[in-house]
């Protein structure tokens, strides 16, 4: 689905003053897809200095990951955005995500290597380009990682492109880092990303589901589950299981979007309050929450129009 | 209210602009809030307001208010 045409850049064009690595990503996208300018202008217009600095840090990592293959990533990003628009139409018409079963989505999306590759490449660029993703990353760096105690043991579930995991593994306060995912293909992507990014400590990467019997024990002081809950049939059960492997007083970083249709999103939360209730009901005490609307909407308008909002929560295991 | 007046009301609400005039030659280029995401939201809001349905191929072809008004009127007359 294509959007109405928009003019190619005018001088400045609402995207002036971007830092170099961010500029490189934006320019690569607009060279291939000038019609995306309006969306990007809205996504960049209200960023504060901290968010812009975090996006630039991530854009430098993206440059290392793409390593001269930015065009393929732009193609994946465009595919992902157009997929989201298709799903948005379905969501607005029906009030529901298109799919609700993991098996259905696994067969349709996760088993399709070509689509998954495009999707992962697109998601990587969105960390720089989408305001809600950039704000979530800034929150992760400033509010989460910076406040973890020395010697913390870290777990990330569903690390995907590996950016968050790389940042934790490179944190001098992190004693050990582990990553779990149910998909070997996804873990392979994470391994490749960590290798390309370099630095940091060795990460234990394991094929494992949070819904299997994890046992009980104080294995982790820090757990990250970012943009994963919406892919699960039983997101609350996954959070409860994670609570069981955390140290008392350990902290969890949960990033889950509400009203955010995508072909593989199956667990629908409709308000930030529903997201907070899900985390609290799993046995966590919320410490801080970031409500980050997508696409440049204010929170008030995002709630009114039911557009996507990233809800990012830091909570403590009781 | 006629089709254009109802459409104007929808657009003012969606694009958060009480001064928006839904004239035939108005395009996304002139409305800062009218990006690709807002475009699909407008189309689905029109579907609900007028009880019509657009095919995926039509959504991308509608590039002005005039084009949208014509499509709505065609569907209402069919």
Short mmCIF file of C-alpha atoms in Angstrom, two decimals:
data_model
loop_
_atom_site.label_atom_id
_atom_site.label_comp_id
_atom_site.label_asym_id
_atom_site.label_seq_id
_atom_site.Cartn_x
_atom_site.Cartn_y
_atom_site.Cartn_z
CA UNK A 1 0.00 0.00 0.00
CA UNK A 2 1.50 3.31 -1.00
CA UNK A 3 0.79 6.67 0.55
CA UNK A 4 0.08 9.92 -1.26
CA UNK A 5 3.15 11.37 -2.93
CA UNK A 6 5.13 13.99 -1.11
CA UNK A 7 7.73 16.40 -2.43
CA UNK A 8 11.39 15.49 -2.39
CA UNK A 9 13.54 17.45 0.02
CA UNK A 10 13.46 21.17 0.11
CA UNK A 11 16.52 22.73 1.75
CA UNK A 12 16.30 21.63 5.35
CA UNK A 13 12.87 20.22 4.75
CA UNK A 14 12.14 19.77 8.46
CA UNK A 15 15.05 17.39 8.98
CA UNK A 16 17.86 19.81 9.64
CA UNK A 17 20.49 19.51 12.35
CA UNK A 18 20.69 15.73 12.50
CA UNK A 19 23.91 14.17 13.82
CA UNK A 20 26.10 12.46 11.19
CA UNK A 21 25.23 8.78 11.68
CA UNK A 22 21.53 9.58 12.07
CA UNK A 23 21.72 11.75 8.96
CA UNK A 24 23.24 8.86 6.99
CA UNK A 25 20.31 6.57 7.85
CA UNK A 26 17.71 9.25 7.09
CA UNK A 27 19.36 10.14 3.77
CA UNK A 28 19.55 6.48 2.72
CA UNK A 29 15.84 6.01 3.42
CA UNK A 30 14.78 9.19 1.63
CA UNK A 31 16.95 8.39 -1.40
CA UNK A 32 14.94 5.19 -1.87
CA UNK A 33 11.62 6.42 -0.52
CA UNK A 34 11.08 10.20 -0.75
CA UNK A 35 7.42 9.74 0.14
CA UNK A 36 8.47 8.82 3.68
CA UNK A 37 9.66 12.36 4.43
CA UNK A 38 6.43 13.49 6.11
CA UNK A 39 6.53 10.60 8.55
CA UNK A 40 10.20 11.22 9.36
CA UNK A 41 9.68 14.94 9.89
CA UNK A 42 7.07 14.14 12.53
CA UNK A 43 9.26 11.47 14.06
CA UNK A 44 12.21 13.85 14.47
CA UNK A 45 10.57 17.19 15.22
CA UNK A 46 10.01 16.77 18.95
CA UNK A 47 13.15 14.89 20.02
CA UNK A 48 14.99 16.31 22.99
CA UNK A 49 18.79 16.36 23.11
CA UNK A 50 19.02 13.15 25.12
CA UNK A 51 16.87 11.24 22.66
CA UNK A 52 18.81 12.63 19.71
CA UNK A 53 22.10 11.63 21.37
CA UNK A 54 20.84 8.10 22.11
CA UNK A 55 19.61 7.75 18.51
CA UNK A 56 23.01 8.87 17.25
CA UNK A 57 24.77 6.31 19.45
CA UNK A 58 22.50 3.61 18.05
CA UNK A 59 22.94 4.91 14.50
CA UNK A 60 26.70 4.44 14.88
CA UNK A 61 26.07 0.83 15.93
CA UNK A 62 23.72 0.42 12.97
CA UNK A 63 26.52 1.64 10.67
CA UNK A 64 28.75 -1.14 12.03
CA UNK A 65 26.02 -3.73 11.63
CA UNK A 66 25.04 -2.76 8.11
CA UNK A 67 28.67 -2.48 7.01
CA UNK A 68 28.09 -1.06 3.54
CA UNK A 69 24.76 -2.83 3.05
CA UNK A 70 22.50 0.00 4.13
CA UNK A 71 20.43 -0.25 0.93
CA UNK A 72 19.26 -3.76 1.85
CA UNK A 73 18.28 -2.47 5.27
CA UNK A 74 16.36 0.41 3.72
CA UNK A 75 14.49 -2.08 1.57
CA UNK A 76 13.64 -4.09 4.69
CA UNK A 77 12.56 -0.96 6.51
CA UNK A 78 10.21 0.00 3.68
CA UNK A 79 8.79 -3.51 3.57
CA UNK A 80 8.15 -3.35 7.31
CA UNK A 81 6.46 0.05 7.18
CA UNK A 82 4.19 -1.02 4.33
CA UNK A 83 3.34 -4.22 6.21
CA UNK A 84 2.42 -2.14 9.26
CA UNK A 85 0.13 0.06 7.15
CA UNK A 86 -1.68 -3.01 5.83
CA UNK A 87 -2.12 -4.32 9.34
CA UNK A 88 -3.22 -0.89 10.55
CA UNK A 89 -6.12 -0.99 8.08
CA UNK A 90 -7.18 -4.39 9.40
CA UNK A 91 -6.83 -3.23 13.00
CA UNK A 92 -8.85 -0.06 12.48
CA UNK A 93 -11.60 -1.96 10.72
CA UNK A 94 -11.84 -4.84 13.19
CA UNK A 95 -10.40 -3.56 16.46
CA UNK A 96 -8.20 -6.65 16.61
CA UNK A 97 -4.83 -7.88 15.43
CA UNK A 98 -5.14 -10.13 12.38
CA UNK A 99 -3.63 -13.19 14.09
CA UNK A 100 -3.95 -14.52 17.60
CA UNK A 101 -2.07 -17.82 17.57
CA UNK A 102 1.69 -18.25 17.77
CA UNK A 103 1.58 -21.35 15.53
CA UNK A 104 -0.25 -19.40 12.83
CA UNK A 105 2.30 -16.58 12.85
CA UNK A 106 5.22 -18.99 13.09
CA UNK A 107 4.10 -20.70 9.90
CA UNK A 108 3.32 -17.47 8.11
CA UNK A 109 6.19 -15.21 9.18
CA UNK A 110 8.83 -16.84 11.35
CA UNK A 111 9.25 -19.70 8.90
CA UNK A 112 9.72 -17.35 5.96
CA UNK A 113 13.45 -16.58 5.91
CA UNK A 114 13.17 -13.85 3.28
CA UNK A 115 10.43 -11.93 5.11
CA UNK A 116 12.08 -12.41 8.47
CA UNK A 117 15.34 -11.02 7.11
CA UNK A 118 13.58 -7.94 5.74
CA UNK A 119 11.67 -7.54 8.99
CA UNK A 120 14.78 -7.71 11.17
CA UNK A 121 16.67 -5.26 8.95
CA UNK A 122 13.71 -2.91 9.07
CA UNK A 123 13.42 -3.13 12.83
CA UNK A 124 17.08 -2.25 13.16
CA UNK A 125 16.65 1.04 11.28
CA UNK A 126 13.47 1.83 13.19
CA UNK A 127 15.54 2.09 16.38
CA UNK A 128 16.93 5.30 14.92
CA UNK A 129 14.00 6.49 12.84
CA UNK A 130 10.91 5.89 14.97
CA UNK A 131 10.47 8.33 17.82
CA UNK A 132 8.96 5.74 20.17
CA UNK A 133 11.86 3.33 19.58
CA UNK A 134 14.48 6.07 20.02
CA UNK A 135 12.87 7.24 23.27
CA UNK A 136 12.69 3.66 24.57
CA UNK A 137 16.42 3.22 23.89
CA UNK A 138 17.27 6.48 25.62
CA UNK A 139 15.21 5.35 28.62
CA UNK A 140 17.03 1.99 28.60
CA UNK A 141 20.45 3.67 28.69
CA UNK A 142 19.64 6.41 31.19
CA UNK A 143 17.03 4.96 33.52
CA UNK A 144 17.74 1.25 33.35
CA UNK A 145 21.34 0.26 32.63
CA UNK A 146 22.79 3.21 34.54
CA UNK A 147 20.96 2.21 37.71
CA UNK A 148 21.85 -1.49 37.88
CA UNK A 149 24.15 -2.54 40.73
CA UNK A 150 27.81 -3.51 40.19
CA UNK A 151 28.24 -7.16 39.29
CA UNK A 152 24.72 -7.70 38.00
CA UNK A 153 23.77 -10.88 36.16
CA UNK A 154 21.81 -10.03 33.04
CA UNK A 155 19.27 -11.88 30.87
CA UNK A 156 17.59 -10.69 27.69
CA UNK A 157 14.68 -12.64 26.24
CA UNK A 158 14.23 -12.31 22.48
CA UNK A 159 17.29 -10.13 21.78
CA UNK A 160 16.71 -10.01 17.99
CA UNK A 161 19.04 -7.45 16.43
CA UNK A 162 21.12 -7.52 19.61
CA UNK A 163 21.48 -3.78 20.21
CA UNK A 164 20.16 -3.80 23.78
CA UNK A 165 22.11 -6.94 24.61
CA UNK A 166 25.34 -5.46 23.22
CA UNK A 167 24.89 -2.35 25.37
CA UNK A 168 24.37 -4.44 28.52
CA UNK A 169 27.23 -6.85 27.76
CA UNK A 170 29.53 -3.88 27.29
CA UNK A 171 28.50 -2.31 30.59
CA UNK A 172 31.43 -2.59 33.06
CA UNK A 173 28.93 -3.25 35.87
CA UNK A 174 27.59 -6.37 34.12
CA UNK A 175 29.16 -9.58 35.47
CA UNK A 176 27.47 -12.08 33.13
CA UNK A 177 25.11 -11.80 30.18
CA UNK A 178 22.69 -14.42 28.85
CA UNK A 179 20.22 -14.40 25.96
CA UNK A 180 17.25 -16.70 25.35
CA UNK A 181 15.04 -17.13 22.32
CA UNK A 182 12.83 -19.91 20.98
CA UNK A 183 14.08 -19.42 17.43
CA UNK A 184 17.46 -20.68 16.30
CA UNK A 185 17.29 -18.31 13.32
CA UNK A 186 16.78 -15.38 15.65
CA UNK A 187 19.64 -16.49 17.90
CA UNK A 188 21.85 -16.81 14.86
CA UNK A 189 21.05 -13.20 13.98
CA UNK A 190 21.90 -12.12 17.52
CA UNK A 191 25.23 -13.99 17.43
CA UNK A 192 26.09 -12.38 14.12
CA UNK A 193 25.18 -8.93 15.43
CA UNK A 194 27.30 -9.31 18.57
CA UNK A 195 30.22 -10.51 16.48
CA UNK A 196 29.95 -7.53 14.14
CA UNK A 197 29.58 -5.04 16.98
CA UNK A 198 32.50 -6.52 18.88
CA UNK A 199 33.66 -5.58 22.35
CA UNK A 200 31.91 -6.47 25.56
CA UNK A 201 32.00 -9.79 27.31
CA UNK A 202 31.04 -13.21 26.02
CA UNK A 203 27.27 -13.73 26.03
CA UNK A 204 25.70 -17.12 26.79
CA UNK A 205 23.16 -17.61 24.02
CA UNK A 206 20.61 -20.36 24.60
CA UNK A 207 17.61 -21.69 22.70
CA UNK A 208 14.98 -21.62 25.38
CA UNK A 209 11.36 -20.68 25.93
CA UNK A 210 10.26 -18.68 28.95
CA UNK A 211 7.08 -20.75 28.96
CA UNK A 212 8.89 -24.02 29.62
CA UNK A 213 9.76 -25.03 33.17
CA UNK A 214 12.56 -22.67 34.15
CA UNK A 215 12.81 -23.91 37.68
CA UNK A 216 13.17 -21.44 40.52
CA UNK A 217 16.28 -19.60 41.53
CA UNK A 218 17.95 -16.25 41.83
CA UNK A 219 19.78 -16.47 38.56
CA UNK A 220 19.41 -12.93 37.26
CA UNK A 221 19.51 -9.44 38.75
CA UNK A 222 18.49 -7.82 35.49
CA UNK A 223 16.00 -9.05 32.88
CA UNK A 224 15.11 -7.33 29.61
CA UNK A 225 12.07 -8.30 27.56
CA UNK A 226 11.69 -5.67 24.87
CA UNK A 227 9.07 -5.88 22.13
CA UNK A 228 8.47 -9.56 22.84
CA UNK A 229 5.23 -9.74 24.87
CA UNK A 230 3.11 -8.74 21.88
CA UNK A 231 4.39 -11.85 20.06
CA UNK A 232 3.26 -14.24 22.80
CA UNK A 233 -0.10 -15.88 23.37
CA UNK A 234 0.50 -15.84 27.12
CA UNK A 235 2.47 -12.71 27.85
CA UNK A 236 1.44 -12.54 31.55
CA UNK A 237 2.59 -16.15 32.06
CA UNK A 238 5.96 -15.31 30.50
CA UNK A 239 6.44 -12.42 32.91
CA UNK A 240 5.49 -14.60 35.90
CA UNK A 241 8.01 -17.22 34.77
CA UNK A 242 10.73 -14.57 34.53
CA UNK A 243 9.89 -13.37 38.01
CA UNK A 244 10.75 -16.89 39.18
CA UNK A 245 14.36 -16.72 37.96
CA UNK A 246 15.15 -13.27 39.32
CA UNK A 247 16.92 -12.29 42.48
CA UNK A 248 14.89 -10.55 45.16
CA UNK A 249 14.97 -6.86 44.32
CA UNK A 250 16.17 -7.61 40.79
CA UNK A 251 14.97 -5.29 38.06
CA UNK A 252 13.12 -5.92 34.83
CA UNK A 253 12.85 -3.72 31.73
CA UNK A 254 9.64 -4.40 29.79
CA UNK A 255 8.89 -2.63 26.52
CA UNK A 256 5.51 -3.51 25.03
CA UNK A 257 3.51 -1.56 22.45
CA UNK A 258 -0.24 -1.02 22.75
CA UNK A 259 -2.52 -0.73 19.71
CA UNK A 260 0.39 -1.64 17.48
CA UNK A 261 -0.67 -3.91 14.63
CA UNK A 262 1.94 -5.95 12.78
CA UNK A 263 1.67 -9.26 11.01
CA UNK A 264 3.23 -11.14 13.93
CA UNK A 265 1.66 -9.25 16.85
CA UNK A 266 -0.87 -11.51 18.55
CA UNK A 267 -1.25 -10.18 22.11
CA UNK A 268 -3.25 -6.95 22.12
CA UNK A 269 -3.03 -4.45 24.93
CA UNK A 270 -5.24 -1.40 24.45
CA UNK A 271 -3.95 1.10 27.01
CA UNK A 272 -0.75 1.91 28.88
CA UNK A 273 -2.67 1.10 32.07
CA UNK A 274 -3.32 -2.44 30.78
CA UNK A 275 0.41 -2.86 30.16
CA UNK A 276 1.24 -1.67 33.67
CA UNK A 277 -1.38 -3.97 35.19
CA UNK A 278 0.10 -6.92 33.31
CA UNK A 279 3.54 -6.31 34.79
CA UNK A 280 2.21 -5.70 38.31
CA UNK A 281 0.05 -8.81 38.24
CA UNK A 282 3.17 -10.87 37.44
CA UNK A 283 4.64 -9.94 40.82
CA UNK A 284 6.62 -6.83 40.01
CA UNK A 285 6.56 -3.41 41.65
CA UNK A 286 6.68 -0.66 39.03
CA UNK A 287 9.34 1.99 39.53
CA UNK A 288 9.09 4.09 36.41
CA UNK A 289 7.20 4.12 33.13
CA UNK A 290 7.83 5.82 29.80
CA UNK A 291 4.78 6.33 27.59
CA UNK A 292 6.11 6.95 24.08
CA UNK A 293 3.56 7.41 21.28
CA UNK A 294 4.60 6.44 17.77
CA UNK A 295 4.62 8.62 14.66
CA UNK A 296 4.87 11.98 16.41
CA UNK A 297 1.48 11.92 18.10
CA UNK A 298 1.04 13.44 21.53
CA UNK A 299 -0.03 10.99 24.22
CA UNK A 300 -3.46 12.59 24.39
CA UNK A 301 -4.06 12.21 20.65
CA UNK A 302 -2.51 8.74 20.51
CA UNK A 303 -4.95 7.60 23.19
CA UNK A 304 -7.89 9.30 21.48
CA UNK A 305 -7.07 7.93 18.01
CA UNK A 306 -5.86 4.54 19.27
CA UNK A 307 -2.48 4.83 17.57
CA UNK A 308 0.52 2.81 18.70
CA UNK A 309 2.24 3.69 21.96
CA UNK A 310 5.39 2.07 23.34
CA UNK A 311 4.98 1.49 27.05
CA UNK A 312 8.37 1.02 28.68
CA UNK A 313 8.41 -0.08 32.29
CA UNK A 314 11.13 -0.61 34.84
CA UNK A 315 10.00 -2.73 37.74
CA UNK A 316 11.45 -4.51 40.72
CA UNK A 317 10.90 -8.14 41.65
CA UNK A 318 9.20 -8.12 45.03
CA UNK B 1 -24.43 17.78 5.63
CA UNK B 2 -23.16 16.74 2.21
CA UNK B 3 -20.24 14.41 1.52
CA UNK B 4 -17.64 17.18 1.51
CA UNK B 5 -18.86 18.70 4.76
CA UNK B 6 -18.83 15.35 6.52
CA UNK B 7 -15.37 14.61 5.12
CA UNK B 8 -14.12 18.00 6.28
CA UNK B 9 -15.31 17.27 9.79
CA UNK B 10 -13.48 13.93 9.76
CA UNK B 11 -10.29 15.51 8.47
CA UNK B 12 -10.36 18.32 11.02
CA UNK B 13 -10.68 15.77 13.79
CA UNK B 14 -8.03 13.43 12.44
CA UNK B 15 -5.46 16.07 11.52
CA UNK B 16 -6.19 18.19 14.59
CA UNK B 17 -6.83 21.31 12.49
CA UNK B 18 -10.10 23.19 12.97
CA UNK B 19 -9.32 25.52 10.08
CA UNK B 20 -8.81 22.80 7.47
CA UNK B 21 -10.89 23.40 4.33
CA UNK B 22 -11.64 20.23 2.38
CA UNK B 23 -11.27 21.74 -1.08
CA UNK B 24 -10.80 19.52 -4.16
CA UNK B 25 -7.13 20.31 -4.74
CA UNK B 26 -6.02 19.81 -1.13
CA UNK B 27 -3.30 17.13 -0.97
CA UNK B 28 -1.13 15.54 1.70
CA UNK B 29 1.68 17.90 0.72
CA UNK B 30 -0.17 20.81 2.29
CA UNK B 31 -1.23 19.14 5.54
CA UNK B 32 1.66 18.44 7.92
CA UNK B 33 -0.22 15.72 9.80
CA UNK B 34 -1.27 13.88 6.62
CA UNK B 35 1.45 11.22 6.41
CA UNK B 36 1.13 7.62 5.26
CA UNK B 37 -0.17 6.40 8.61
CA UNK B 38 -2.71 9.21 8.89
CA UNK B 39 -3.78 8.46 5.30
CA UNK B 40 -4.89 4.91 6.13
CA UNK B 41 -6.59 6.22 9.26
CA UNK B 42 -8.49 8.74 7.13
CA UNK B 43 -9.58 6.06 4.67
CA UNK B 44 -10.88 3.76 7.40
CA UNK B 45 -12.61 6.69 9.14
CA UNK B 46 -14.31 7.46 5.81
CA UNK B 47 -15.36 3.81 5.49
CA UNK B 48 -17.03 3.96 8.89
CA UNK B 49 -18.63 7.38 8.35
CA UNK B 50 -20.11 6.58 4.93
CA UNK B 51 -20.59 2.81 5.17
CA UNK B 52 -18.34 2.13 2.17
CA UNK B 53 -15.26 -0.02 1.61
CA UNK B 54 -12.03 0.70 -0.25
CA UNK B 55 -9.79 -1.89 -1.89
CA UNK B 56 -6.09 -1.80 -0.99
CA UNK B 57 -5.25 -0.61 -4.50
CA UNK B 58 -7.62 2.34 -4.18
CA UNK B 59 -6.10 3.56 -0.95
CA UNK B 60 -2.79 4.49 -2.56
CA UNK B 61 -4.45 6.04 -5.60
CA UNK B 62 -6.38 8.64 -3.63
CA UNK B 63 -4.07 11.64 -3.61
CA UNK B 64 -6.38 14.61 -3.04
CA UNK B 65 -9.60 15.54 -1.33
CA UNK B 66 -11.30 15.78 -4.72
CA UNK B 67 -10.29 12.22 -5.57
CA UNK B 68 -11.58 11.01 -2.22
CA UNK B 69 -14.92 12.83 -2.57
CA UNK B 70 -15.40 11.35 -6.05
CA UNK B 71 -14.68 7.82 -4.79
CA UNK B 72 -17.11 8.21 -1.92
CA UNK B 73 -19.84 9.53 -4.19
CA UNK B 74 -19.28 6.70 -6.69
CA UNK B 75 -19.55 4.10 -3.95
CA UNK B 76 -22.66 5.67 -2.45
CA UNK B 77 -24.30 5.74 -5.89
CA UNK B 78 -23.39 2.13 -6.77
#
